[in-house]
PDB file of C-alpha atoms and ligand atoms in Angstrom:
ATOM      1  CA  MET A 148      20.030 -32.721  22.116  1.00 92.00           C
ATOM      2  CA  LYS A 149      22.038 -35.842  21.972  1.00 94.00           C
ATOM      3  CA  ILE A 150      25.601 -36.036  23.287  1.00 95.00           C
ATOM      4  CA  GLU A 151      28.283 -38.265  22.346  1.00 96.00           C
ATOM      5  CA  ILE A 152      31.772 -38.232  24.105  1.00 97.00           C
ATOM      6  CA  ASP A 153      34.913 -39.768  22.737  1.00 97.00           C
ATOM      7  CA  GLU A 154      36.594 -41.371  25.727  1.00 96.00           C
ATOM      8  CA  GLY A 155      39.698 -41.886  23.933  1.00 97.00           C
ATOM      9  CA  LYS A 156      40.326 -38.049  23.320  1.00 97.00           C
ATOM     10  CA  CYS A 157      39.426 -37.191  26.988  1.00 98.00           C
ATOM     11  CA  VAL A 158      42.524 -35.724  28.973  1.00 98.00           C
ATOM     12  CA  ALA A 159      40.454 -35.941  32.009  1.00 97.00           C
ATOM     13  CA  ALA A 160      40.580 -32.091  32.491  1.00 96.00           C
ATOM     14  CA  GLY A 161      37.252 -31.977  34.295  1.00 97.00           C
ATOM     15  CA  HIS A 162      35.940 -28.746  32.821  1.00 97.00           C
ATOM     16  CA  CYS A 163      32.634 -30.655  31.656  1.00 97.00           C
ATOM     17  CA  VAL A 164      31.981 -31.725  35.190  1.00 98.00           C
ATOM     18  CA  MET A 165      32.485 -28.139  36.567  1.00 97.00           C
ATOM     19  CA  VAL A 166      29.987 -26.687  33.993  1.00 97.00           C
ATOM     20  CA  ALA A 167      27.293 -29.473  33.891  1.00 98.00           C
ATOM     21  CA  ALA A 168      27.545 -31.742  36.686  1.00 98.00           C
ATOM     22  CA  GLU A 169      24.248 -33.038  36.098  1.00 98.00           C
ATOM     23  CA  VAL A 170      25.275 -34.541  32.611  1.00 98.00           C
ATOM     24  CA  PHE A 171      28.951 -35.339  33.223  1.00 98.00           C
ATOM     25  CA  ASP A 172      31.052 -37.110  35.796  1.00 98.00           C
ATOM     26  CA  GLN A 173      34.467 -38.511  35.822  1.00 98.00           C
ATOM     27  CA  ARG A 174      35.571 -42.029  36.559  1.00 97.00           C
ATOM     28  CA  ASP A 175      37.544 -42.358  40.048  1.00 97.00           C
ATOM     29  CA  GLU A 176      40.251 -44.438  38.814  1.00 97.00           C
ATOM     30  CA  ASP A 177      41.577 -42.226  35.941  1.00 97.00           C
ATOM     31  CA  GLY A 178      39.351 -39.041  35.727  1.00 98.00           C
ATOM     32  CA  VAL A 179      37.965 -39.990  32.208  1.00 98.00           C
ATOM     33  CA  VAL A 180      34.657 -38.571  31.612  1.00 98.00           C
ATOM     34  CA  VAL A 181      31.543 -40.448  32.111  1.00 97.00           C
ATOM     35  CA  LEU A 182      28.260 -39.377  30.295  1.00 98.00           C
ATOM     36  CA  LEU A 183      25.422 -39.344  32.752  1.00 98.00           C
ATOM     37  CA  ASP A 184      22.765 -38.378  30.424  1.00 97.00           C
ATOM     38  CA  PRO A 185      23.035 -38.641  26.674  1.00 96.00           C
ATOM     39  CA  ALA A 186      19.945 -36.818  26.065  1.00 96.00           C
ATOM     40  CA  PRO A 187      19.840 -34.113  28.655  1.00 97.00           C
ATOM     41  CA  PRO A 188      16.544 -31.809  29.246  1.00 97.00           C
ATOM     42  CA  GLU A 189      16.303 -28.498  27.635  1.00 96.00           C
ATOM     43  CA  HIS A 190      17.209 -26.426  30.611  1.00 97.00           C
ATOM     44  CA  LEU A 191      20.743 -28.272  30.516  1.00 97.00           C
ATOM     45  CA  HIS A 192      21.575 -27.580  26.866  1.00 96.00           C
ATOM     46  CA  GLU A 193      23.343 -24.237  27.448  1.00 96.00           C
ATOM     47  CA  GLN A 194      25.577 -25.869  29.980  1.00 97.00           C
ATOM     48  CA  VAL A 195      26.363 -28.685  27.666  1.00 96.00           C
ATOM     49  CA  ARG A 196      27.344 -26.451  24.951  1.00 95.00           C
ATOM     50  CA  GLU A 197      29.590 -24.485  27.371  1.00 96.00           C
ATOM     51  CA  ALA A 198      31.261 -27.889  28.537  1.00 97.00           C
ATOM     52  CA  ALA A 199      31.928 -28.715  24.846  1.00 96.00           C
ATOM     53  CA  LEU A 200      33.383 -25.410  24.011  1.00 96.00           C
ATOM     54  CA  LEU A 201      35.583 -25.571  27.217  1.00 96.00           C
ATOM     55  CA  CYS A 202      36.659 -29.159  26.613  1.00 97.00           C
ATOM     56  CA  PRO A 203      40.385 -28.894  25.698  1.00 97.00           C
ATOM     57  CA  ALA A 204      40.197 -32.338  23.992  1.00 97.00           C
ATOM     58  CA  ASN A 205      37.202 -31.636  21.710  1.00 96.00           C
ATOM     59  CA  ALA A 206      35.775 -34.839  23.290  1.00 98.00           C
ATOM     60  CA  ILE A 207      32.195 -33.755  23.734  1.00 97.00           C
ATOM     61  CA  LEU A 208      29.912 -33.684  20.584  1.00 94.00           C
ATOM     62  CA  SER A 209      26.426 -32.210  20.959  1.00 85.00           C
ATOM     63  CA  GLY A 210      23.705 -32.536  18.441  1.00 73.00           C
ATOM     64  CA  GLY A 211      23.353 -28.808  18.473  1.00 54.00           C
ATOM     65  CA  ARG A 212      26.806 -28.280  17.355  1.00 47.00           C
ATOM     66  CA  ASP A 213      27.855 -31.090  15.116  1.00 45.00           C
ATOM     67  CA  SER A 214      24.512 -32.384  13.692  1.00 45.00           C
ATOM     68  CA  ALA A 215      25.209 -30.859  10.268  1.00 41.00           C
ATOM     69  CA  SER A 216      28.361 -32.739   9.851  1.00 39.00           C
TER      70      SER A 216
HETATM   71  S1  SF4 B 156      36.393 -31.503  29.619  1.00 75.36           S
HETATM   72 FE1  SF4 B 156      36.931 -32.813  27.819  1.00 75.36          FE
HETATM   73  S2  SF4 B 156      38.842 -33.601  28.389  1.00 75.36           S
HETATM   74 FE2  SF4 B 156      37.822 -32.654  30.307  1.00 75.36          FE
HETATM   75  S3  SF4 B 156      36.990 -34.333  31.452  1.00 75.36           S
HETATM   76 FE3  SF4 B 156      35.420 -33.406  30.097  1.00 75.36          FE
HETATM   77  S4  SF4 B 156      35.479 -34.689  28.213  1.00 75.36           S
HETATM   78 FE4  SF4 B 156      37.535 -35.189  29.407  1.00 75.36          FE
END
């Protein structure tokens, strides 16, 4: 799984950090998402998918979801 984030879309809601704190963090100054691990290990994939689903800005693209497009 490879993850990409679109910082421009991120509205700093923080859902991704709550669901997958090993993969996502937020910048101190504005709360915009920081990608800690662009290729997380398999045991984190479910959390990453959950984070992508929860993200209100659709700013998280994971290989498992968008690889066909
Ligand atoms: S859930 Fe989406 S909008 Fe919220 S901090 Fe994470 S990437 Fe940004």
